[in-house]
Amino acid sequence: MVVVWCPDWPVTAACVAAGVPLHHPAAVFSANRVVACSAVARSNGVRRGMRRREAQASCPDLAVLAVDPARDARLFEPVAAAVEELVVGVDVVRPGVVAAPADGALAYFGDEYRLMETLIDHVSAKAGVEVQIGIADGLFAALLAARRSCVVEPGASRRFLAPLPVTELDQPGSVLAEYDGSEELVDLLRRLGLRTLGQFAELPERTVSSRFGRLGMLAHRLANGLSERPLDRRRPPADLAVDETFDIPISRVEEAAYIAERLADELHAKLAGRNLACTRLGIYARTESGEELSRVWRCSGGESGTNGVPVAARGIADRVRWQFDSWLQGEQRPRSGVVTLRLEPEEVVEAGLLQLHLWRGGLGDNPADDQADERAGRALVQVQRLLGPEAVATAVLDGGRGPAERVRLVPWGDVRGDEAKGAGARSGSGQAEVAPWPGRLPAPSPATVHPEPVRAAVVDHRGRPVRMTARGALSAPPARVAVDGGPLWEVAAWAGPWPLDERWWDPGADGPAARVQVVLAEGGAPAGKALLLRCRDERSPRWQVEGEYT
């Protein structure tokens, strides 16, 4: 891929529209926070995410500009058109970034550096803006290469990405940055000691999937230099395209926006009916005088419309409106109004590959989130009517010593928190603060907790069963472990024991017990696999596997 990147494009577009000199410190704000700032502003201490008052304190001369995606798209059209004059198959990733396959252009220009030099000169002459260009395998690697104005050799994307900081995953314009929770994921990786993309890429896929979920798997693919999804070479069905012909030519953006919403709803309904999602949208128009207008937009998998559906009708309509804004109000306007509009999915994937959360809520600032919460609540209540109150439950962190004891299932609609039995007081974030329990298992908790403990056997280095003494200690260090009648695995390290003196008042209780953590050595067991074991009965030891760490 070849990526053409205009640094700080939202700021550049806002300055051009407001008549602010480009050498003046400026920043674009949304909800009184900096979403983009110029290089001059950064040199004065302004950073993305700053509050407006803090940014102005760092740079008193800062020009305060409003966010406007339509403005950014309209002013970016000359840049995309200039790139399209030299490279075939241009996609607008977002205003400020265009991407295209590099093979055809390289065959014509001969080598990467001649292509980059020609593109920089041509875009500067045609659009009057400075750009940076990168070439690499995959959109993510090419975007980071553009930020460094370099060429990554074929097959070397992972080596190029390895030393880069993991924070690159959440930079503006990144695929991952479009997803909810990306900032929290990157922060978690840093706190876990994964400071570079190479360190994150070395983790096994199974570990990443179980610990970080779907968003972590997407980040893992990007860190490995792969595309955000596996290749899917299916051609979109021809009957997915929607079009409309107008008796009265469209010459105003407001008219186009109204029609775009209707066509976007129709296109989205067709896609949803086949369980598909659009990742590349082609917008084609023909004017009354016969001019053909076209542009292809990439649709991010993490984007949502007002109804919370990935790449929903709202997202499609926004792109059509932005594109018409570029065509009808740009410098190179068509000579007549538009008489035909066609929306065509250029690339589709199964909708399950872009599935987000069941519903999105809890933010409190977006009315759409509250509506989603209400719809989800009504659906869950209906399930309870059909299957009973206990059929829908919420897992609540509670007090307890073992991992299974700390999870309490509360039927949907019942009281949670300090009014419910066993839950601690609530913090300001709404999470239950559970008081410390004597003898509680130390962190971290097992990733997998078995509903019913699995029987196990633990022996010392002489092959004799390890038992628990009357004082809660082990008779010998664990040397080998067998799970559910399987082979004996060598123990590389162990911790504990943590004595459990529970239900001492109950004559029918099993008596004292203890928990032990063991890490299995490389060999017959999965390397580094860790188990949480529990032992009962000092005379005839009964060992069980309560959980597994990944």
Coordinates of C-alpha atoms in Angstrom, one line a residue:
M1 CA 0.0 0.0 0.0
V2 CA 1.0 3.6 -0.6
V3 CA -0.4 6.1 1.9
V4 CA -0.4 9.8 1.4
W5 CA -0.8 11.6 4.7
C6 CA -1.4 15.3 5.4
P7 CA -0.1 16.0 8.9
D8 CA -2.6 17.6 11.3
W9 CA -5.2 17.9 8.6
P10 CA -8.2 18.9 10.8
V11 CA -6.1 21.9 11.9
T12 CA -4.9 22.7 8.4
A13 CA -8.5 22.6 7.1
A14 CA -9.9 24.6 10.0
C15 CA -7.2 27.3 9.5
V16 CA -7.8 27.6 5.8
A17 CA -11.6 27.9 6.4
A18 CA -11.2 30.5 9.1
G19 CA -8.4 32.4 7.4
V20 CA -5.9 31.7 10.2
P21 CA -2.2 31.6 9.0
L22 CA -0.8 28.1 8.9
H23 CA 2.3 29.2 10.9
H24 CA 0.1 30.4 13.8
P25 CA -0.5 28.0 16.7
A26 CA -3.9 26.5 16.4
A27 CA -5.9 23.6 17.8
V28 CA -9.3 22.0 17.0
F29 CA -11.5 21.4 20.0
S30 CA -14.5 19.1 20.6
A31 CA -16.3 19.2 24.0
N32 CA -13.6 21.7 25.2
R33 CA -10.8 19.2 24.6
V34 CA -8.0 19.2 22.0
V35 CA -8.6 16.7 19.3
A36 CA -5.8 18.0 17.0
C37 CA -3.2 20.7 17.1
S38 CA -0.6 22.1 14.8
A39 CA 3.2 21.5 15.1
V40 CA 3.6 25.1 16.3
A41 CA 1.1 24.6 19.1
R42 CA 2.8 21.3 20.2
S43 CA 6.1 23.2 20.4
N44 CA 4.3 25.5 22.9
G45 CA 3.1 22.6 25.1
V46 CA -0.3 21.9 23.7
R47 CA -1.2 18.2 23.5
R48 CA -4.1 16.1 22.3
G49 CA -6.7 15.5 25.1
M50 CA -5.9 18.8 26.9
R51 CA -8.8 20.9 28.2
R52 CA -9.3 24.2 26.5
R53 CA -8.3 26.3 29.5
E54 CA -5.1 24.2 30.1
A55 CA -4.1 24.5 26.4
Q56 CA -4.6 28.3 26.3
A57 CA -2.6 28.6 29.5
S58 CA 0.3 26.8 27.8
C59 CA -0.1 28.8 24.6
P60 CA -2.0 32.2 25.1
D61 CA -1.9 32.9 21.3
L62 CA -3.6 29.6 20.5
A63 CA -6.3 29.9 17.8
V64 CA -9.4 28.0 19.0
L65 CA -11.1 26.2 16.1
A66 CA -14.2 23.9 16.1
V67 CA -14.3 20.4 14.8
D68 CA -16.2 19.9 11.5
P69 CA -15.8 16.6 9.6
A70 CA -17.7 18.0 6.5
R71 CA -15.3 20.9 6.2
D72 CA -12.3 18.6 6.5
A73 CA -13.7 16.3 3.8
R74 CA -14.6 19.2 1.5
L75 CA -11.2 20.8 1.6
F76 CA -9.4 17.4 1.3
E77 CA -11.1 16.5 -2.1
P78 CA -8.4 18.4 -4.1
V79 CA -5.7 16.4 -2.4
A80 CA -7.5 13.1 -3.2
A81 CA -8.1 14.2 -6.8
A82 CA -4.4 15.1 -7.2
V83 CA -3.3 11.7 -5.9
E84 CA -5.8 10.0 -8.2
E85 CA -4.2 11.6 -11.2
L86 CA -1.0 9.6 -10.6
V87 CA -2.2 6.4 -8.8
V88 CA -5.1 4.1 -9.6
G89 CA -7.5 2.8 -7.0
V90 CA -7.4 5.7 -4.5
D91 CA -9.4 5.2 -1.3
V92 CA -10.1 8.0 1.2
V93 CA -9.3 6.4 4.6
R94 CA -10.4 9.6 6.3
P95 CA -10.0 13.3 5.6
G96 CA -6.2 13.7 5.6
V97 CA -5.3 10.2 4.5
V98 CA -5.6 8.4 1.2
A99 CA -4.4 4.9 0.4
A100 CA -4.0 3.0 -2.8
P101 CA -2.3 -0.3 -4.0
A102 CA 1.3 0.4 -4.9
D103 CA 1.9 -2.3 -7.5
G104 CA 0.5 -0.4 -10.6
A105 CA 2.2 2.9 -9.7
L106 CA 5.5 1.2 -9.0
A107 CA 5.4 -0.6 -12.4
Y108 CA 4.9 2.8 -14.0
F109 CA 7.4 5.0 -12.0
G110 CA 10.0 2.3 -11.6
D111 CA 10.8 2.5 -7.9
E112 CA 9.3 3.7 -4.6
Y113 CA 11.4 6.8 -4.1
R114 CA 10.6 8.2 -7.5
L115 CA 6.9 7.6 -6.9
M116 CA 7.1 9.4 -3.5
E117 CA 9.0 12.3 -5.0
T118 CA 6.6 12.7 -7.9
L119 CA 3.5 12.5 -5.6
I120 CA 4.9 15.1 -3.2
D121 CA 5.6 17.6 -6.0
H122 CA 2.3 16.9 -7.8
V123 CA 0.1 17.2 -4.7
S124 CA 1.9 20.4 -3.6
A125 CA 1.4 22.0 -7.0
K126 CA -2.2 20.9 -7.4
A127 CA -3.6 21.2 -3.9
G128 CA -1.1 23.6 -2.3
V129 CA -0.4 21.4 0.8
E130 CA 2.5 19.4 2.1
V131 CA 2.2 15.7 2.4
Q132 CA 4.2 12.8 3.7
I133 CA 4.2 9.4 1.9
G134 CA 4.9 5.9 3.2
I135 CA 4.9 2.5 1.4
A136 CA 4.6 -0.8 3.2
D137 CA 2.6 -4.1 3.3
G138 CA -0.8 -3.3 4.9
L139 CA -2.6 0.0 5.7
F140 CA -1.4 0.2 9.3
A141 CA 2.2 -0.2 8.5
A142 CA 2.0 2.1 5.5
L143 CA 0.4 4.8 7.7
L144 CA 3.2 4.6 10.2
A145 CA 5.7 4.6 7.4
A146 CA 4.1 7.8 6.0
R147 CA 4.5 9.5 9.4
R148 CA 8.2 8.7 9.0
S149 CA 8.4 9.3 5.2
C150 CA 10.0 5.9 4.6
V151 CA 9.6 2.8 2.5
V152 CA 9.3 -0.6 4.2
E153 CA 10.6 -3.5 2.1
P154 CA 8.0 -6.2 1.2
G155 CA 7.7 -8.8 4.0
A156 CA 9.4 -6.5 6.5
S157 CA 6.4 -4.8 8.1
R158 CA 6.6 -6.7 11.4
R159 CA 10.4 -5.9 11.7
F160 CA 9.6 -2.2 11.0
L161 CA 6.8 -2.1 13.6
A162 CA 8.6 -4.1 16.3
P163 CA 10.6 -1.2 17.9
L164 CA 7.8 1.3 17.7
P165 CA 5.9 2.2 20.9
V166 CA 2.6 0.4 21.6
T167 CA 0.9 3.8 21.8
E168 CA 1.0 3.9 17.9
L169 CA -2.0 1.6 18.0
D170 CA -4.2 4.5 19.3
Q171 CA -2.9 7.4 17.2
P172 CA -5.5 9.4 15.3
G173 CA -6.3 7.7 12.0
S174 CA -5.3 4.3 13.2
V175 CA -7.8 1.4 12.6
L176 CA -7.8 0.6 16.3
A177 CA -8.4 4.3 17.3
E178 CA -11.9 4.0 15.8
Y179 CA -13.0 1.4 18.4
D180 CA -14.4 2.1 21.8
G181 CA -11.9 1.0 24.5
S182 CA -8.8 1.4 22.3
E183 CA -7.3 4.0 24.7
E184 CA -7.9 1.7 27.7
L185 CA -6.4 -1.2 25.9
V186 CA -3.2 0.6 25.0
D187 CA -2.9 1.9 28.6
L188 CA -3.3 -1.6 29.9
L189 CA -0.6 -3.0 27.6
R190 CA 1.8 -0.3 28.9
R191 CA 1.0 -1.1 32.5
L192 CA 1.6 -4.8 31.8
G193 CA 5.1 -3.9 30.6
L194 CA 4.4 -4.3 26.8
R195 CA 6.0 -1.1 25.7
T196 CA 6.7 -1.9 22.0
L197 CA 4.6 -3.4 19.2
G198 CA 7.2 -6.1 18.9
Q199 CA 6.7 -7.2 22.5
F200 CA 3.0 -7.3 22.0
A201 CA 3.3 -9.2 18.7
E202 CA 5.3 -12.0 20.4
L203 CA 2.4 -13.0 22.6
P204 CA 0.6 -16.1 21.5
E205 CA -2.8 -15.5 19.8
R206 CA -4.6 -17.7 22.3
T207 CA -3.3 -15.7 25.2
V208 CA -4.2 -12.4 23.6
S209 CA -7.7 -13.7 22.7
S210 CA -8.5 -14.9 26.2
R211 CA -7.0 -11.9 28.0
F212 CA -7.9 -8.9 25.7
G213 CA -10.8 -10.2 23.6
R214 CA -11.7 -9.2 20.1
L215 CA -10.2 -5.7 20.3
G216 CA -6.9 -7.2 21.5
M217 CA -6.9 -9.6 18.6
L218 CA -7.3 -6.7 16.2
A219 CA -4.4 -4.9 17.9
H220 CA -2.3 -8.1 17.8
R221 CA -2.8 -8.5 14.0
L222 CA -1.8 -4.9 13.4
A223 CA 1.3 -5.3 15.6
N224 CA 2.3 -8.3 13.5
G225 CA 2.0 -6.3 10.3
L226 CA -1.1 -8.0 9.2
S227 CA -4.4 -6.5 7.9
E228 CA -7.2 -5.8 10.4
R229 CA -9.1 -8.8 9.0
P230 CA -8.1 -12.0 7.2
L231 CA -8.3 -11.6 3.4
D232 CA -11.8 -12.2 2.0
R233 CA -11.7 -12.2 -1.8
R234 CA -15.5 -12.5 -2.4
R235 CA -16.9 -10.1 -4.8
P236 CA -19.9 -8.2 -3.4
P237 CA -23.2 -9.3 -5.0
A238 CA -24.2 -6.9 -7.8
D239 CA -27.7 -6.4 -6.5
L240 CA -26.4 -4.8 -3.3
A241 CA -25.9 -1.4 -5.0
V242 CA -28.6 1.2 -4.7
D243 CA -29.2 4.1 -7.1
E244 CA -31.7 6.8 -7.8
T245 CA -32.3 9.1 -10.8
F246 CA -33.6 12.7 -10.2
D247 CA -36.0 14.6 -12.4
I248 CA -34.7 17.8 -11.0
P249 CA -30.9 17.9 -10.8
I250 CA -29.4 18.2 -7.3
S251 CA -27.3 21.3 -6.9
R252 CA -27.4 21.9 -3.1
V253 CA -25.8 19.9 -0.3
E254 CA -29.0 19.9 1.8
E255 CA -30.9 18.1 -1.0
A256 CA -28.1 15.6 -1.4
A257 CA -28.0 14.9 2.4
Y258 CA -31.7 14.2 2.5
I259 CA -31.5 11.7 -0.4
A260 CA -28.3 10.2 1.0
E261 CA -30.0 9.3 4.3
R262 CA -32.7 7.5 2.4
L263 CA -30.3 5.6 0.1
A264 CA -28.1 4.8 3.0
D265 CA -31.0 3.2 4.9
E266 CA -31.8 1.1 1.9
L267 CA -28.2 0.0 1.4
H268 CA -27.8 -0.8 5.1
A269 CA -31.0 -2.9 5.0
K270 CA -29.7 -4.9 2.1
L271 CA -26.4 -5.5 3.9
A272 CA -28.1 -6.5 7.1
G273 CA -30.4 -8.8 5.3
R274 CA -27.4 -10.8 4.1
N275 CA -25.4 -10.4 7.4
L276 CA -22.8 -8.3 5.7
A277 CA -21.0 -5.1 6.5
C278 CA -19.5 -2.6 4.1
T279 CA -15.8 -1.8 4.6
R280 CA -15.2 0.1 1.3
L281 CA -18.0 2.3 -0.1
G282 CA -18.1 3.6 -3.6
I283 CA -20.0 6.8 -4.3
Y284 CA -20.8 7.4 -8.0
A285 CA -22.7 10.3 -9.5
R286 CA -23.5 11.6 -13.0
T287 CA -24.4 15.2 -13.8
E288 CA -26.9 16.6 -16.2
S289 CA -24.1 17.5 -18.6
G290 CA -22.7 14.0 -18.6
E291 CA -19.8 14.4 -16.1
E292 CA -18.9 11.3 -14.1
L293 CA -18.0 11.8 -10.5
S294 CA -16.7 9.0 -8.2
R295 CA -14.9 8.4 -5.0
V296 CA -14.3 5.4 -2.7
W297 CA -14.3 5.7 1.1
R298 CA -13.0 3.2 3.6
C299 CA -15.4 2.4 6.4
S300 CA -13.8 1.6 9.7
G301 CA -15.0 -1.5 11.5
G302 CA -15.2 0.3 14.9
E303 CA -17.3 3.1 13.7
S304 CA -20.9 3.4 14.7
G305 CA -24.0 5.3 13.7
T306 CA -26.5 6.7 16.0
N307 CA -28.1 3.3 16.5
G308 CA -24.8 1.7 17.6
V309 CA -24.6 -0.6 14.6
P310 CA -21.1 -0.9 13.0
V311 CA -20.8 1.1 9.8
A312 CA -24.5 1.8 10.1
A313 CA -26.7 3.8 7.8
R314 CA -25.7 7.0 9.6
G315 CA -22.0 6.4 8.7
I316 CA -22.9 5.7 5.1
A317 CA -25.0 8.9 4.9
D318 CA -22.3 11.0 6.5
R319 CA -19.8 9.9 3.8
V320 CA -22.2 10.7 1.0
R321 CA -22.9 14.1 2.5
W322 CA -19.2 14.9 2.9
Q323 CA -18.5 13.8 -0.7
F324 CA -21.4 15.9 -2.1
D325 CA -20.1 18.8 0.0
S326 CA -16.7 18.4 -1.7
W327 CA -18.2 18.1 -5.2
L328 CA -20.8 20.9 -5.0
Q329 CA -18.9 23.4 -2.9
G330 CA -15.3 22.6 -3.8
E331 CA -13.0 24.6 -6.2
Q332 CA -13.7 22.2 -9.1
R333 CA -17.5 22.2 -9.1
P334 CA -19.4 20.3 -11.8
R335 CA -20.9 22.3 -14.6
S336 CA -24.4 21.1 -13.8
G337 CA -26.5 19.4 -11.1
V338 CA -26.4 15.7 -10.3
V339 CA -29.1 13.6 -11.9
T340 CA -28.0 10.0 -10.9
L341 CA -26.5 8.8 -7.6
R342 CA -25.3 5.2 -7.0
L343 CA -23.9 3.7 -3.8
E344 CA -22.0 0.5 -4.3
P345 CA -20.3 -1.6 -1.7
E346 CA -16.8 -2.2 -3.1
E347 CA -15.8 -4.6 -0.2
V348 CA -18.0 -6.5 2.2
V349 CA -17.3 -8.8 5.1
E350 CA -19.5 -10.9 7.4
A351 CA -21.1 -8.6 9.9
G352 CA -19.9 -10.9 12.7
L353 CA -16.3 -9.8 12.0
L354 CA -17.2 -6.3 12.9
Q355 CA -19.5 -7.1 15.8
L356 CA -19.2 -4.7 18.8
H357 CA -20.7 -5.0 22.3
L358 CA -24.3 -6.2 22.9
W359 CA -25.2 -2.6 23.5
R360 CA -23.3 0.5 24.3
G361 CA -24.1 2.5 27.4
G362 CA -23.0 3.9 30.7
L363 CA -21.3 7.0 29.3
G364 CA -24.0 9.3 30.4
D365 CA -23.3 12.0 27.8
N366 CA -24.8 10.5 24.7
P367 CA -28.6 10.2 24.5
A368 CA -28.2 7.4 22.0
D369 CA -26.4 5.4 24.7
D370 CA -29.4 5.8 27.0
Q371 CA -31.8 4.7 24.3
A372 CA -29.6 1.6 23.6
D373 CA -29.7 0.8 27.4
E374 CA -33.4 1.1 27.4
R375 CA -33.9 -1.2 24.3
A376 CA -31.5 -3.8 25.8
G377 CA -33.3 -3.7 29.1
R378 CA -36.7 -4.3 27.5
A379 CA -35.3 -7.2 25.5
L380 CA -33.8 -8.8 28.7
V381 CA -37.1 -8.4 30.5
Q382 CA -38.9 -10.2 27.7
V383 CA -36.4 -13.1 27.9
Q384 CA -37.2 -13.3 31.7
R385 CA -40.9 -13.5 30.9
L386 CA -40.3 -16.5 28.6
L387 CA -37.7 -18.4 30.6
G388 CA -38.1 -17.1 34.2
P389 CA -36.3 -14.5 36.3
E390 CA -33.2 -16.6 36.9
A391 CA -32.6 -17.0 33.1
V392 CA -30.9 -13.5 32.8
A393 CA -28.3 -12.6 35.4
T394 CA -25.5 -10.1 35.9
A395 CA -22.2 -11.2 37.4
V396 CA -21.2 -9.0 40.4
L397 CA -17.9 -9.0 42.1
D398 CA -18.5 -10.0 45.7
G399 CA -16.5 -10.9 48.8
G400 CA -14.9 -14.4 49.2
R401 CA -11.7 -16.2 49.5
G402 CA -11.7 -18.3 46.3
P403 CA -12.2 -17.1 42.7
A404 CA -15.5 -18.9 42.3
E405 CA -16.8 -17.5 45.6
R406 CA -16.2 -13.9 44.5
V407 CA -18.6 -14.0 41.6
R408 CA -22.3 -13.6 42.5
L409 CA -25.1 -13.9 39.8
V410 CA -27.9 -11.4 40.4
P411 CA -31.1 -11.8 38.4
W412 CA -31.6 -8.9 35.9
G413 CA -33.6 -6.1 37.6
D414 CA -32.7 -7.1 41.1
V415 CA -30.8 -4.7 43.4
R416 CA -27.1 -4.7 43.0
G417 CA -24.6 -2.9 45.2
D418 CA -24.7 -2.1 48.9
E419 CA -28.4 -2.8 49.1
A420 CA -27.8 -6.4 48.0
K421 CA -26.6 -9.1 50.3
G422 CA -22.9 -9.4 50.5
A423 CA -22.0 -6.4 48.2
G424 CA -19.8 -3.7 49.6
A425 CA -20.2 0.0 49.3
R426 CA -20.1 1.6 46.0
S427 CA -17.3 3.9 44.7
G428 CA -17.7 7.0 42.7
S429 CA -17.3 4.9 39.5
G430 CA -20.3 2.7 40.4
Q431 CA -18.1 -0.4 41.1
A432 CA -18.6 -2.3 44.3
E433 CA -15.8 -1.9 46.8
V434 CA -15.4 -5.3 48.5
A435 CA -13.8 -5.3 51.9
P436 CA -10.6 -7.4 52.3
W437 CA -11.3 -11.0 53.2
P438 CA -8.9 -12.9 55.5
G439 CA -7.3 -15.7 53.6
R440 CA -8.4 -14.4 50.2
L441 CA -6.4 -15.6 47.2
P442 CA -3.9 -12.9 46.1
A443 CA -4.0 -11.3 42.7
P444 CA -4.0 -12.1 39.9
S445 CA -7.1 -14.3 39.7
P446 CA -7.3 -17.3 37.4
A447 CA -8.4 -16.6 33.9
T448 CA -10.5 -19.9 33.8
V449 CA -12.4 -21.1 36.8
H450 CA -13.9 -24.6 36.6
P451 CA -17.6 -24.9 37.5
E452 CA -16.8 -28.2 39.3
P453 CA -13.2 -28.7 40.5
V454 CA -11.1 -31.2 38.5
R455 CA -9.4 -34.0 40.4
A456 CA -5.6 -33.9 40.5
A457 CA -2.6 -35.6 42.0
V458 CA 0.5 -33.9 43.4
V459 CA 3.7 -35.8 44.3
D460 CA 7.2 -34.8 45.5
H461 CA 10.5 -35.5 43.9
R462 CA 10.5 -39.1 45.3
G463 CA 7.0 -39.8 43.9
R464 CA 5.2 -39.7 47.2
P465 CA 1.9 -37.9 47.5
V466 CA 2.2 -34.4 48.9
R467 CA -0.2 -33.8 51.8
M468 CA -1.2 -30.9 54.1
T469 CA 0.0 -30.9 57.7
A470 CA -2.1 -30.0 60.6
R471 CA -0.7 -26.5 60.6
G472 CA -1.7 -25.9 57.0
A473 CA 1.8 -26.4 55.5
L474 CA 2.8 -28.9 52.8
S475 CA 4.7 -32.1 53.7
A476 CA 7.1 -31.6 50.7
P477 CA 7.5 -29.2 47.8
P478 CA 5.4 -30.1 44.8
A479 CA 7.5 -31.7 42.1
R480 CA 5.0 -33.2 39.6
V481 CA 1.3 -32.7 39.0
A482 CA -1.3 -34.9 37.2
V483 CA -4.7 -33.6 36.1
D484 CA -7.8 -35.7 35.8
G485 CA -5.8 -39.0 35.6
G486 CA -3.4 -37.7 33.0
P487 CA 0.4 -37.9 32.8
L488 CA 2.6 -36.3 35.5
W489 CA 3.9 -32.8 34.5
E490 CA 7.0 -31.3 36.0
V491 CA 6.5 -28.2 38.3
A492 CA 8.9 -25.3 37.5
A493 CA 7.7 -23.0 40.3
W494 CA 5.1 -22.9 43.0
A495 CA 3.7 -20.5 45.6
G496 CA 1.7 -20.9 48.8
P497 CA 0.1 -22.6 50.6
W498 CA -2.7 -20.3 51.7
P499 CA -4.5 -22.1 54.5
L500 CA -8.3 -22.2 54.5
D501 CA -10.0 -22.8 57.9
E502 CA -13.6 -22.6 56.8
R503 CA -16.8 -23.8 58.4
W504 CA -15.0 -25.0 61.5
W505 CA -18.4 -24.9 63.3
D506 CA -20.0 -27.4 61.0
P507 CA -19.3 -31.1 62.0
G508 CA -20.1 -32.2 58.5
A509 CA -17.5 -29.9 56.8
D510 CA -14.4 -31.4 55.2
G511 CA -12.0 -29.7 57.6
P512 CA -9.0 -27.5 56.9
A513 CA -7.8 -27.0 53.4
A514 CA -5.1 -25.0 51.5
R515 CA -4.6 -23.5 48.1
V516 CA -1.3 -23.7 46.0
Q517 CA -0.3 -22.1 42.8
V518 CA 2.0 -24.1 40.5
V519 CA 3.7 -23.3 37.2
L520 CA 4.3 -26.2 34.9
A521 CA 7.7 -26.6 33.2
E522 CA 8.2 -26.9 29.5
G523 CA 7.7 -30.3 28.1
G524 CA 4.6 -32.4 28.2
A525 CA 2.4 -29.5 29.4
P526 CA 1.8 -26.2 27.7
A527 CA 4.9 -24.1 28.4
G528 CA 4.3 -21.7 31.3
K529 CA 0.8 -23.0 32.1
A530 CA -0.2 -22.2 35.7
L531 CA -2.8 -24.0 37.9
L532 CA -4.6 -23.1 41.1
L533 CA -4.8 -26.2 43.2
R534 CA -6.7 -27.0 46.4
C535 CA -5.9 -29.7 48.9
R536 CA -8.1 -31.2 51.6
D537 CA -7.6 -33.9 54.3
E538 CA -4.1 -34.2 55.8
R539 CA -4.3 -38.0 56.1
S540 CA -5.6 -38.9 52.6
P541 CA -4.9 -35.8 50.5
R542 CA -7.5 -34.8 47.9
W543 CA -6.1 -32.4 45.3
Q544 CA -8.3 -30.5 42.9
V545 CA -7.8 -28.0 40.1
E546 CA -9.9 -24.9 40.9
G547 CA -8.6 -22.7 38.0
E548 CA -6.1 -22.1 35.3
Y549 CA -3.9 -19.0 34.5
T550 CA -3.0 -18.0 31.0

